[in-house]
Amino acid sequence: RWGRRQRALLLGVLMVAWEAAWGQLRYSVPEEMPKGSFVGDVAKDLGLQLLELRDRGVRILNKGRTQYFALHGKTGHLVTAERIDREQLCRLVEKCVLRCELIVEGEMQVYGIEVEITDINDNAPSFRQAEKDLRLSETTAPGSRLDFEEGDSYELEVQAQDGGGLFDTAKVAIAVTDINDNVPVISVRSALSEISEDAPSGTVVALLHVQDRDSGMNGEVLCSLDGDVPFRLQSSHGSYYSVVTARELDREQVSEYNVTVRAADGGSPSLQSSAVLALRVLDVNDNAPVFAEERYSARLAENNAAGALVLTVRATDADWGQNARVRYRLSEGRVRGAPLSSYVSVQAETGALYALRSLDYEEVRELELWVRAEDGGAPALSSNVSVRLLIVDENDNAPQVLYPPPAAAAGSGAAWSGVELAPRGSQPGALPAGRLTRWLVLAVAAVSCLFLAFLLLLLALRLRRWRRQHLLPPDSGALRGVPVSHFVGIDGVRAFLQSYSHEVSLTADSRKSQLRFSGGSCCDTLPARPPPDEPAPLLGDEDPA
């Protein structure tokens, strides 16, 4: 028996925990309980602490005009706010249930609460009226209006009696048919007025409640948002809806939104109502300053006055407020060993670039520098731009005579020759000094290359001539070691007049070739020509045997 009780208690606890997890709490309380009577421990069932109840803004919203329940702020208990009469609320209903909502504004959550009112024996049987006569004037206009929202059904008992005392009765049941005569009502329970543009998708901005007093299809409400806005509707609980962000916001494109929520019922014709949510988007520093040009350049004549304005750079930031405030400064650098900041400076607020000293073209011909624009956000964003400053030459240097020196020319007693020197820049068509020097260097290099090529060609010709002289002497067309008389030429082709055969004997320690002619192997190739008187050796003299 004790085990059954434990199982029943465990089953009840699990049912309460299941219903609390799905956002639905159920309690029961007898009727005619005094005001402030305990109904249920809401804080315990929802797992909320007492401090969280006060911090999150938890409150009870009853359906209808009468507030039957309230939330005790110190204990977190659901208590009765009025004395409840079951016979008055649920006259013909077997199970009397009152419903209310628990709204947690800090989390924008809604929990449904159902409280069953149990009956007690507090009424004795009695008749209100023993006999009641209803009299209607015959001039009563037919078709008087019945309100479905006040009563949806009526029962009438009609008795017909003749003069003889016989009668008959009939029961007439009248059901009132609902028509679509109530528009949906949108109530804003909680809403934000500002939202950051970096808020993640799915952030809740408003909690709405939609209600239609009609029934059936006439009471079914469909909610939607007007226009292409980065928000969407999400059903929270029952007739509650949440307005959440559908994507990331961008304040630089749209800074304020007027979100129109429209509710339409399912009647024919459909009735509609709307509510407008005003929402302002807060800026975050997500845009770096952007310069008006990709790079800047300016020309400044030399011998300028200190503090002369060179040019003005300008950058804009798409953000708002402090995030859009732009300040300028120079990047670090050096010119001829001196810091760049000693030559030029930039005004932090306006971006004006000034020359701090008088510049000399003969010393500095151009300046390459970088200007940084930085906004006032946290963290700050910045961008850089290149600035090129060209120094323009002026005729501020007199010509100088390098030779002869002025002292030597004066001592020689020579008369003035009448040569007048003029600056090169004053001659028509004169090239700048830099370009002229470059062309002179190119000309010298070209002449040097041509001279080197000529020397290589001359050396190649001499080498070729030397090789021809050593391989075939020019004074004789015969082979070396063979007499000229042993050759004959036919059409420019030389041929031997005699054939020779030689035997060569070599020893390991011999330094010379031992040649021996064989007399029997020598014959004329041209018999008509007489043999020579003194044939010369072919390769050299033979050593004596």
Coordinates of C-alpha atoms in Angstrom, one line a residue:
R1 CA 0.0 0.0 0.0
W2 CA 2.8 2.4 0.8
G3 CA 4.4 1.6 -2.5
R4 CA 1.3 2.7 -4.4
R5 CA 1.3 6.1 -2.6
Q6 CA 4.9 6.6 -3.5
R7 CA 4.2 5.8 -7.1
A8 CA 1.2 8.1 -7.2
L9 CA 3.2 11.0 -5.6
L10 CA 6.1 10.5 -8.1
L11 CA 3.6 10.5 -11.0
G12 CA 2.1 13.7 -9.8
V13 CA 5.5 15.4 -9.5
L14 CA 6.5 14.2 -13.0
M15 CA 3.2 15.6 -14.4
V16 CA 3.8 19.0 -12.8
A17 CA 7.4 19.1 -14.1
W18 CA 6.3 18.1 -17.6
E19 CA 3.6 20.8 -17.7
A20 CA 6.1 23.4 -16.4
A21 CA 8.6 22.5 -19.0
W22 CA 6.1 23.1 -21.7
G23 CA 5.1 26.5 -20.3
Q24 CA 1.7 25.3 -18.8
L25 CA 0.9 25.3 -15.0
R26 CA -2.3 23.8 -13.6
Y27 CA -3.7 24.3 -10.1
S28 CA -7.0 23.9 -8.3
V29 CA -8.6 25.9 -5.5
P30 CA -12.1 25.6 -3.8
E31 CA -14.6 28.3 -4.5
E32 CA -15.5 31.0 -2.0
M33 CA -11.9 31.2 -0.6
P34 CA -11.0 34.6 0.9
K35 CA -8.8 37.1 -0.9
G36 CA -5.1 36.2 -0.7
S37 CA -5.6 32.5 -0.4
F38 CA -2.8 30.2 -1.6
V39 CA -3.2 28.7 -5.0
G40 CA 0.2 27.5 -6.1
D41 CA 4.0 28.0 -5.7
V42 CA 4.8 29.5 -9.2
A43 CA 8.4 30.4 -8.4
K44 CA 9.2 26.9 -7.3
D45 CA 7.4 25.2 -10.2
L46 CA 9.3 27.4 -12.7
G47 CA 12.6 27.3 -10.9
L48 CA 12.8 31.0 -10.3
Q49 CA 14.5 32.7 -7.3
L50 CA 12.8 35.5 -5.4
L51 CA 15.4 38.0 -6.5
E52 CA 14.8 37.0 -10.2
L53 CA 11.1 37.7 -9.8
R54 CA 11.7 41.3 -8.9
D55 CA 14.6 41.8 -11.4
R56 CA 12.9 40.2 -14.4
G57 CA 9.5 42.0 -14.0
V58 CA 7.2 39.0 -13.5
R59 CA 3.5 39.8 -13.5
I60 CA 0.1 38.0 -13.9
L61 CA -2.3 38.9 -16.7
N62 CA -5.9 37.7 -16.2
K63 CA -8.3 37.2 -19.1
G64 CA -11.3 39.4 -18.9
R65 CA -11.9 42.5 -16.9
T66 CA -11.9 41.0 -13.4
Q67 CA -8.6 40.1 -11.8
Y68 CA -9.1 36.8 -10.0
F69 CA -5.4 36.0 -9.3
A70 CA -2.2 37.8 -8.4
L71 CA 1.4 37.0 -7.7
H72 CA 2.8 37.6 -4.2
G73 CA 6.1 39.5 -4.7
K74 CA 7.8 38.3 -1.5
T75 CA 6.9 34.6 -1.6
G76 CA 6.4 33.9 -5.4
H77 CA 3.0 32.3 -4.6
L78 CA -0.1 32.5 -6.8
V79 CA -2.9 33.8 -4.6
T80 CA -6.6 34.8 -5.1
A81 CA -7.3 38.4 -5.8
E82 CA -11.1 38.2 -5.3
R83 CA -13.6 35.9 -3.8
I84 CA -14.6 33.3 -6.5
D85 CA -18.2 32.1 -6.9
R86 CA -18.2 29.0 -9.1
E87 CA -22.0 29.1 -9.7
Q88 CA -21.7 32.7 -11.0
L89 CA -18.7 31.9 -13.3
C90 CA -19.6 28.5 -14.6
R91 CA -23.4 28.1 -14.3
L92 CA -23.9 25.2 -16.7
V93 CA -20.3 23.9 -17.1
E94 CA -19.3 20.8 -15.3
K95 CA -15.6 21.7 -15.1
C96 CA -14.9 25.3 -14.2
V97 CA -11.4 26.4 -15.3
L98 CA -10.0 30.0 -15.1
R99 CA -7.0 30.8 -17.3
C100 CA -4.3 33.5 -16.9
E101 CA -0.8 34.2 -18.2
L102 CA 2.5 34.7 -16.3
I103 CA 4.7 37.2 -18.3
V104 CA 8.4 37.4 -17.6
E105 CA 9.3 40.7 -19.2
G106 CA 13.1 40.4 -18.7
E107 CA 13.1 37.2 -20.8
M108 CA 10.1 38.0 -22.9
Q109 CA 8.6 34.6 -22.0
V110 CA 4.9 33.7 -21.4
Y111 CA 3.6 30.8 -19.3
G112 CA 0.0 29.7 -19.3
I113 CA -1.7 29.0 -15.9
E114 CA -5.0 27.1 -15.5
V115 CA -6.8 27.1 -12.2
E116 CA -9.7 24.7 -11.7
I117 CA -12.4 26.0 -9.3
T118 CA -13.9 23.1 -7.3
D119 CA -17.4 23.2 -6.1
I120 CA -18.4 23.2 -2.4
N121 CA -22.0 22.6 -1.0
D122 CA -22.9 26.3 -0.3
N123 CA -26.3 26.6 -2.0
A124 CA -29.6 25.0 -1.0
P125 CA -32.0 24.0 -3.7
S126 CA -34.6 26.7 -4.4
F127 CA -36.8 28.2 -7.1
R128 CA -36.2 31.8 -8.0
Q129 CA -39.8 32.4 -9.0
A130 CA -42.8 30.1 -8.7
E131 CA -44.5 31.6 -11.6
K132 CA -43.4 34.2 -14.2
D133 CA -45.4 35.8 -16.9
L134 CA -43.6 37.4 -19.9
R135 CA -45.6 40.0 -21.7
L136 CA -44.5 41.3 -25.1
S137 CA -46.3 44.1 -26.9
E138 CA -47.6 43.2 -30.3
T139 CA -45.9 46.2 -31.6
T140 CA -42.5 44.7 -30.7
A141 CA -40.3 45.0 -33.8
P142 CA -39.4 41.6 -35.2
G143 CA -35.7 40.7 -35.8
S144 CA -34.3 42.3 -32.6
R145 CA -30.5 41.8 -32.5
L146 CA -29.0 39.0 -30.5
D147 CA -25.3 39.3 -29.4
F148 CA -23.5 36.0 -29.7
E149 CA -20.7 37.3 -27.4
E150 CA -23.3 37.7 -24.6
G151 CA -25.2 34.4 -25.1
D152 CA -24.8 31.8 -27.7
S153 CA -28.0 29.7 -26.9
Y154 CA -31.5 30.0 -25.5
E155 CA -34.1 27.5 -24.5
L156 CA -37.9 28.3 -24.6
E157 CA -40.9 26.2 -23.5
V158 CA -44.1 26.9 -25.4
Q159 CA -47.5 25.7 -24.1
A160 CA -50.6 25.7 -26.1
Q161 CA -54.0 25.3 -24.3
D162 CA -57.4 25.3 -25.7
G163 CA -60.6 26.4 -23.9
G164 CA -61.4 22.8 -22.8
G165 CA -58.4 22.5 -20.6
L166 CA -56.3 20.3 -22.9
F167 CA -52.7 21.5 -23.4
D168 CA -49.5 20.4 -25.0
T169 CA -46.0 21.7 -24.5
A170 CA -43.0 22.0 -26.9
K171 CA -39.3 22.8 -26.0
V172 CA -37.7 25.3 -28.4
A173 CA -33.8 25.5 -28.4
I174 CA -32.4 28.5 -30.1
A175 CA -28.7 28.6 -31.2
V176 CA -27.2 31.9 -32.1
T177 CA -25.0 31.9 -35.2
D178 CA -21.8 34.0 -34.9
I179 CA -21.0 36.6 -37.6
N180 CA -17.7 38.3 -38.1
D181 CA -18.5 41.6 -36.3
N182 CA -15.3 42.0 -34.1
V183 CA -12.0 43.1 -35.4
P184 CA -8.7 41.6 -34.0
V185 CA -7.1 43.5 -31.2
I186 CA -3.3 43.8 -31.0
S187 CA -1.8 44.6 -27.6
V188 CA 1.9 45.4 -27.2
R189 CA 3.0 43.7 -24.0
S190 CA 6.7 44.6 -24.2
A191 CA 8.8 46.3 -26.8
L192 CA 12.3 47.8 -27.3
S193 CA 12.7 51.4 -28.6
E194 CA 16.5 51.0 -29.5
I195 CA 18.6 48.2 -30.9
S196 CA 22.3 47.9 -31.8
E197 CA 23.1 47.4 -35.4
D198 CA 25.4 44.4 -34.5
A199 CA 22.5 42.6 -32.7
P200 CA 22.5 38.9 -33.8
S201 CA 19.7 37.4 -35.9
G202 CA 16.8 36.2 -33.7
T203 CA 16.9 39.1 -31.2
V204 CA 13.5 39.7 -29.7
V205 CA 12.3 43.3 -30.0
A206 CA 8.6 43.1 -29.1
L207 CA 6.1 40.8 -27.5
L208 CA 2.5 41.1 -28.8
H209 CA -0.9 39.6 -27.8
V210 CA -3.6 39.2 -30.5
Q211 CA -7.3 38.5 -29.6
D212 CA -10.6 38.2 -31.6
R213 CA -13.9 37.9 -29.7
D214 CA -15.5 36.0 -32.5
S215 CA -15.5 32.2 -32.7
G216 CA -14.6 29.6 -35.3
M217 CA -13.0 30.8 -38.5
N218 CA -14.1 34.4 -37.5
G219 CA -11.9 34.2 -34.4
E220 CA -8.8 32.7 -36.1
V221 CA -6.2 35.5 -36.5
L222 CA -3.3 35.6 -38.9
C223 CA -0.5 38.1 -38.2
S224 CA 2.0 39.5 -40.7
L225 CA 4.5 42.3 -41.1
D226 CA 4.2 45.0 -43.8
G227 CA 7.0 45.8 -46.2
D228 CA 10.5 44.4 -46.7
V229 CA 11.9 44.8 -43.2
P230 CA 14.6 42.8 -41.5
F231 CA 12.2 41.4 -38.9
R232 CA 9.9 38.4 -38.7
L233 CA 7.0 37.1 -36.5
Q234 CA 7.5 34.1 -34.3
S235 CA 4.7 32.4 -32.3
S236 CA 5.5 32.3 -28.6
H237 CA 2.5 30.8 -26.7
G238 CA -1.1 30.6 -27.7
S239 CA -2.1 34.0 -29.0
Y240 CA 1.2 35.6 -28.2
Y241 CA 3.7 36.6 -30.9
S242 CA 7.3 37.8 -30.8
V243 CA 8.9 40.2 -33.3
V244 CA 12.5 39.1 -33.8
T245 CA 15.3 40.2 -36.2
A246 CA 15.6 38.2 -39.4
R247 CA 19.1 39.3 -40.4
E248 CA 21.8 41.7 -39.4
L249 CA 21.0 45.4 -39.3
D250 CA 22.9 48.2 -41.0
R251 CA 22.5 51.7 -39.6
E252 CA 24.3 53.3 -42.5
Q253 CA 21.4 52.1 -44.8
V254 CA 18.4 52.4 -42.5
S255 CA 18.7 54.2 -39.2
E256 CA 15.0 53.9 -38.0
Y257 CA 12.2 51.4 -38.6
N258 CA 8.5 51.8 -38.3
V259 CA 7.4 48.1 -38.2
T260 CA 3.7 47.7 -39.0
V261 CA 2.2 44.5 -37.5
R262 CA -1.1 43.6 -39.2
A263 CA -3.7 41.1 -37.9
A264 CA -6.5 39.7 -40.1
D265 CA -9.2 37.2 -39.1
G266 CA -10.5 34.3 -41.1
G267 CA -14.0 35.8 -41.6
S268 CA -15.6 36.7 -44.9
P269 CA -15.1 39.5 -45.5
S270 CA -12.0 39.6 -43.3
L271 CA -11.5 42.3 -40.7
Q272 CA -8.1 43.7 -40.0
S273 CA -6.2 45.8 -37.5
S274 CA -2.6 47.0 -37.2
A275 CA -0.1 48.3 -34.7
V276 CA 3.2 50.2 -35.4
L277 CA 6.5 49.6 -33.6
A278 CA 9.0 52.5 -33.7
L279 CA 12.6 51.2 -33.5
R280 CA 15.8 53.2 -33.7
V281 CA 19.1 51.5 -34.7
L282 CA 22.1 52.4 -32.6
D283 CA 25.5 52.9 -34.4
V284 CA 28.6 50.8 -33.9
N285 CA 32.0 51.6 -35.3
D286 CA 32.1 49.3 -38.4
N287 CA 33.3 51.7 -41.1
A288 CA 36.8 53.0 -41.6
P289 CA 37.4 56.6 -43.0
V290 CA 37.6 56.8 -46.8
F291 CA 39.6 59.4 -48.6
A292 CA 38.1 61.4 -51.5
E293 CA 41.0 60.4 -53.7
E294 CA 43.2 57.3 -54.0
R295 CA 46.4 59.4 -53.9
Y296 CA 47.2 63.1 -53.7
S297 CA 49.9 65.2 -55.5
A298 CA 50.8 68.8 -55.3
R299 CA 53.4 71.2 -56.7
L300 CA 55.2 73.8 -54.6
A301 CA 57.6 76.4 -55.8
E302 CA 61.0 76.4 -54.0
N303 CA 61.9 79.2 -51.6
N304 CA 58.4 79.1 -50.2
A305 CA 57.4 80.9 -47.0
A306 CA 57.3 78.8 -43.9
G307 CA 53.8 77.7 -43.1
A308 CA 52.6 77.8 -46.7
L309 CA 49.5 75.7 -47.5
V310 CA 50.4 72.8 -49.8
L311 CA 47.0 71.0 -50.1
T312 CA 44.1 69.6 -48.1
V313 CA 43.2 65.9 -47.8
R314 CA 39.7 64.9 -46.9
A315 CA 38.2 61.7 -45.6
T316 CA 34.6 60.8 -44.7
D317 CA 33.2 58.1 -42.3
A318 CA 29.8 56.5 -42.9
D319 CA 29.3 56.0 -39.2
W320 CA 27.5 58.4 -36.9
G321 CA 28.4 60.6 -33.9
Q322 CA 31.8 60.0 -32.3
N323 CA 32.4 57.1 -34.6
A324 CA 32.3 59.4 -37.6
R325 CA 34.7 62.0 -36.2
V326 CA 37.9 61.9 -38.3
R327 CA 41.4 63.2 -37.2
Y328 CA 44.5 63.3 -39.4
R329 CA 48.2 62.8 -38.7
L330 CA 51.4 62.1 -40.6
S331 CA 53.1 58.7 -40.7
E332 CA 56.7 58.5 -39.5
G333 CA 59.4 59.1 -42.1
R334 CA 62.8 60.8 -42.7
V335 CA 64.1 63.1 -45.4
R336 CA 67.9 63.6 -45.8
G337 CA 68.4 62.3 -42.2
A338 CA 65.8 64.7 -40.7
P339 CA 62.4 63.6 -39.5
L340 CA 59.5 64.2 -42.0
S341 CA 57.6 66.2 -39.4
S342 CA 60.3 68.9 -39.6
Y343 CA 59.4 69.6 -43.2
V344 CA 55.6 69.3 -43.3
S345 CA 52.7 69.0 -40.9
V346 CA 49.0 68.2 -41.1
Q347 CA 46.1 69.9 -39.3
A348 CA 44.4 67.2 -37.2
E349 CA 40.8 68.5 -37.7
T350 CA 40.8 69.8 -41.3
G351 CA 43.5 67.7 -43.0
A352 CA 45.3 70.8 -44.3
L353 CA 49.0 70.1 -45.2
Y354 CA 51.5 72.9 -44.4
A355 CA 55.2 73.3 -45.3
L356 CA 57.2 74.1 -42.1
R357 CA 60.3 75.4 -43.8
S358 CA 61.5 77.0 -47.0
L359 CA 62.3 74.2 -49.5
D360 CA 65.2 74.2 -51.9
Y361 CA 64.9 72.4 -55.3
E362 CA 68.7 71.8 -55.4
E363 CA 68.4 69.9 -52.1
V364 CA 65.0 68.2 -52.1
R365 CA 63.1 67.8 -55.4
E366 CA 60.1 65.8 -54.1
L367 CA 58.6 64.4 -50.9
E368 CA 56.7 61.1 -50.5
L369 CA 54.6 61.0 -47.4
W370 CA 51.6 59.1 -45.9
V371 CA 48.6 60.7 -44.2
R372 CA 46.5 58.6 -41.8
A373 CA 42.8 59.3 -41.1
E374 CA 41.5 57.8 -37.8
D375 CA 37.9 57.9 -36.5
G376 CA 36.9 58.4 -32.8
G377 CA 35.4 54.9 -32.3
A378 CA 36.5 52.3 -29.8
P379 CA 38.4 50.6 -31.1
A380 CA 39.4 53.2 -33.7
L381 CA 39.5 52.4 -37.4
S382 CA 42.0 54.1 -39.8
S383 CA 43.1 54.3 -43.4
N384 CA 46.1 55.8 -45.2
V385 CA 46.7 57.8 -48.4
S386 CA 49.9 58.6 -50.3
V387 CA 50.8 62.3 -50.9
R388 CA 53.5 63.3 -53.4
L389 CA 54.9 66.8 -53.1
L390 CA 56.9 68.1 -56.1
I391 CA 59.3 71.0 -55.6
V392 CA 59.3 73.4 -58.6
D393 CA 62.6 74.9 -59.6
E394 CA 63.1 78.6 -59.9
N395 CA 65.9 80.7 -61.4
D396 CA 67.6 81.5 -58.1
N397 CA 71.2 80.5 -59.0
A398 CA 73.6 82.6 -61.1
P399 CA 76.0 80.9 -63.7
Q400 CA 79.6 80.2 -62.7
V401 CA 82.7 80.2 -64.9
L402 CA 84.7 77.0 -64.1
Y403 CA 87.7 77.7 -66.5
P404 CA 89.7 79.8 -66.5
P405 CA 89.5 80.7 -62.9
P406 CA 88.6 84.4 -62.4
A407 CA 92.0 85.1 -60.8
A408 CA 94.0 83.6 -63.8
A409 CA 91.9 85.4 -66.3
A410 CA 92.5 88.8 -64.6
G411 CA 96.3 88.2 -64.3
S412 CA 96.9 87.3 -68.0
G413 CA 95.8 90.8 -69.0
A414 CA 93.6 89.4 -71.7
A415 CA 90.8 91.5 -72.9
W416 CA 87.1 90.5 -72.4
S417 CA 86.1 88.3 -75.2
G418 CA 82.5 89.4 -75.1
V419 CA 81.0 85.9 -74.4
E420 CA 77.6 86.2 -72.6
L421 CA 76.5 83.3 -70.4
A422 CA 72.8 82.6 -70.0
P423 CA 71.0 80.1 -67.8
R424 CA 70.3 76.8 -69.6
G425 CA 66.7 76.9 -68.5
S426 CA 66.1 80.2 -70.4
Q427 CA 67.0 78.6 -73.8
P428 CA 64.0 77.5 -75.9
G429 CA 63.6 73.8 -76.0
A430 CA 66.1 73.1 -73.2
L431 CA 65.6 69.9 -71.4
P432 CA 65.6 69.7 -67.6
A433 CA 68.8 68.8 -65.9
G434 CA 67.7 65.4 -64.8
R435 CA 66.5 64.3 -68.3
L436 CA 69.6 65.7 -70.0
T437 CA 71.9 63.8 -67.6
R438 CA 70.0 60.6 -68.3
W439 CA 70.4 61.0 -72.1
L440 CA 74.1 61.7 -71.8
V441 CA 74.6 58.6 -69.8
L442 CA 72.7 56.5 -72.4
A443 CA 74.8 58.0 -75.3
V444 CA 78.1 57.2 -73.6
A445 CA 77.0 53.7 -72.9
A446 CA 75.9 53.2 -76.6
V447 CA 79.3 54.5 -77.9
S448 CA 81.2 52.2 -75.5
C449 CA 79.2 49.2 -76.6
L450 CA 79.9 50.0 -80.3
F451 CA 83.6 50.4 -79.7
L452 CA 83.8 47.1 -77.8
A453 CA 82.0 45.3 -80.6
F454 CA 84.5 46.8 -83.2
L455 CA 87.4 45.5 -81.1
L456 CA 86.0 42.0 -80.9
L457 CA 85.3 41.9 -84.7
L458 CA 88.9 43.1 -85.4
L459 CA 90.4 40.5 -83.1
A460 CA 88.3 37.7 -84.8
L461 CA 89.5 38.7 -88.3
R462 CA 93.2 38.7 -87.1
L463 CA 92.8 35.3 -85.5
R464 CA 91.2 33.8 -88.7
R465 CA 94.1 35.2 -90.8
W466 CA 96.7 33.8 -88.5
R467 CA 95.2 30.3 -88.6
R468 CA 95.0 30.3 -92.4
Q469 CA 98.7 31.3 -92.6
H470 CA 99.8 28.5 -90.4
L471 CA 97.7 25.7 -91.9
L472 CA 98.4 26.5 -95.6
P473 CA 101.3 28.9 -96.5
P474 CA 100.3 31.4 -99.2
D475 CA 103.6 31.0 -101.2
S476 CA 103.0 27.4 -102.1
G477 CA 99.9 25.4 -102.8
A478 CA 101.7 22.0 -102.3
L479 CA 101.7 19.9 -99.2
R480 CA 104.5 20.5 -96.8
G481 CA 107.4 18.0 -97.4
V482 CA 106.3 17.1 -101.0
P483 CA 108.1 18.8 -103.9
V484 CA 106.0 20.9 -106.3
S485 CA 107.2 18.8 -109.2
H486 CA 105.4 15.8 -107.7
F487 CA 102.0 17.5 -108.2
V488 CA 100.0 18.1 -111.2
G489 CA 96.9 20.3 -111.4
I490 CA 93.8 19.6 -113.5
D491 CA 91.1 22.2 -113.4
G492 CA 92.4 23.4 -110.1
V493 CA 92.6 19.9 -108.5
R494 CA 96.1 18.8 -107.4
A495 CA 97.1 15.2 -107.6
F496 CA 100.3 13.3 -106.8
L497 CA 102.5 12.2 -109.7
Q498 CA 104.0 9.2 -107.9
S499 CA 102.7 6.9 -105.2
Y500 CA 104.8 6.2 -102.1
S501 CA 104.8 3.5 -99.5
H502 CA 106.7 3.8 -96.2
E503 CA 107.5 1.5 -93.3
V504 CA 107.8 3.0 -89.9
S505 CA 109.7 1.2 -87.1
L506 CA 109.3 2.4 -83.5
T507 CA 110.9 1.3 -80.3
A508 CA 109.9 2.0 -76.7
D509 CA 112.9 4.4 -76.2
S510 CA 112.9 5.9 -79.6
R511 CA 112.3 9.6 -80.0
K512 CA 112.2 9.7 -83.8
S513 CA 110.3 7.8 -86.5
Q514 CA 112.4 5.4 -88.5
L515 CA 111.3 5.8 -92.1
R516 CA 112.4 3.4 -94.9
F517 CA 111.4 3.7 -98.5
S518 CA 110.6 0.7 -100.5
G519 CA 111.9 1.0 -104.0
G520 CA 109.6 -1.6 -105.5
S521 CA 106.5 0.1 -104.2
C522 CA 107.1 3.5 -105.9
C523 CA 105.5 4.0 -109.2
D524 CA 104.4 6.8 -111.4
T525 CA 100.7 7.6 -111.4
L526 CA 101.2 9.5 -114.7
P527 CA 103.6 7.5 -116.9
A528 CA 103.8 10.1 -119.6
R529 CA 105.7 12.5 -117.2
P530 CA 109.4 11.9 -116.7
P531 CA 110.4 11.1 -113.1
P532 CA 111.9 13.9 -111.1
D533 CA 115.7 14.1 -110.8
E534 CA 115.9 14.5 -107.1
P535 CA 112.8 13.5 -105.2
A536 CA 112.4 15.2 -101.9
P537 CA 111.5 13.2 -98.8
L538 CA 107.8 13.3 -97.9
L539 CA 108.0 13.8 -94.2
G540 CA 111.7 14.4 -93.5
D541 CA 115.2 13.0 -93.8
E542 CA 115.9 9.4 -92.9
D543 CA 118.4 8.7 -90.2
P544 CA 121.4 6.7 -91.4
A545 CA 121.2 3.0 -90.7

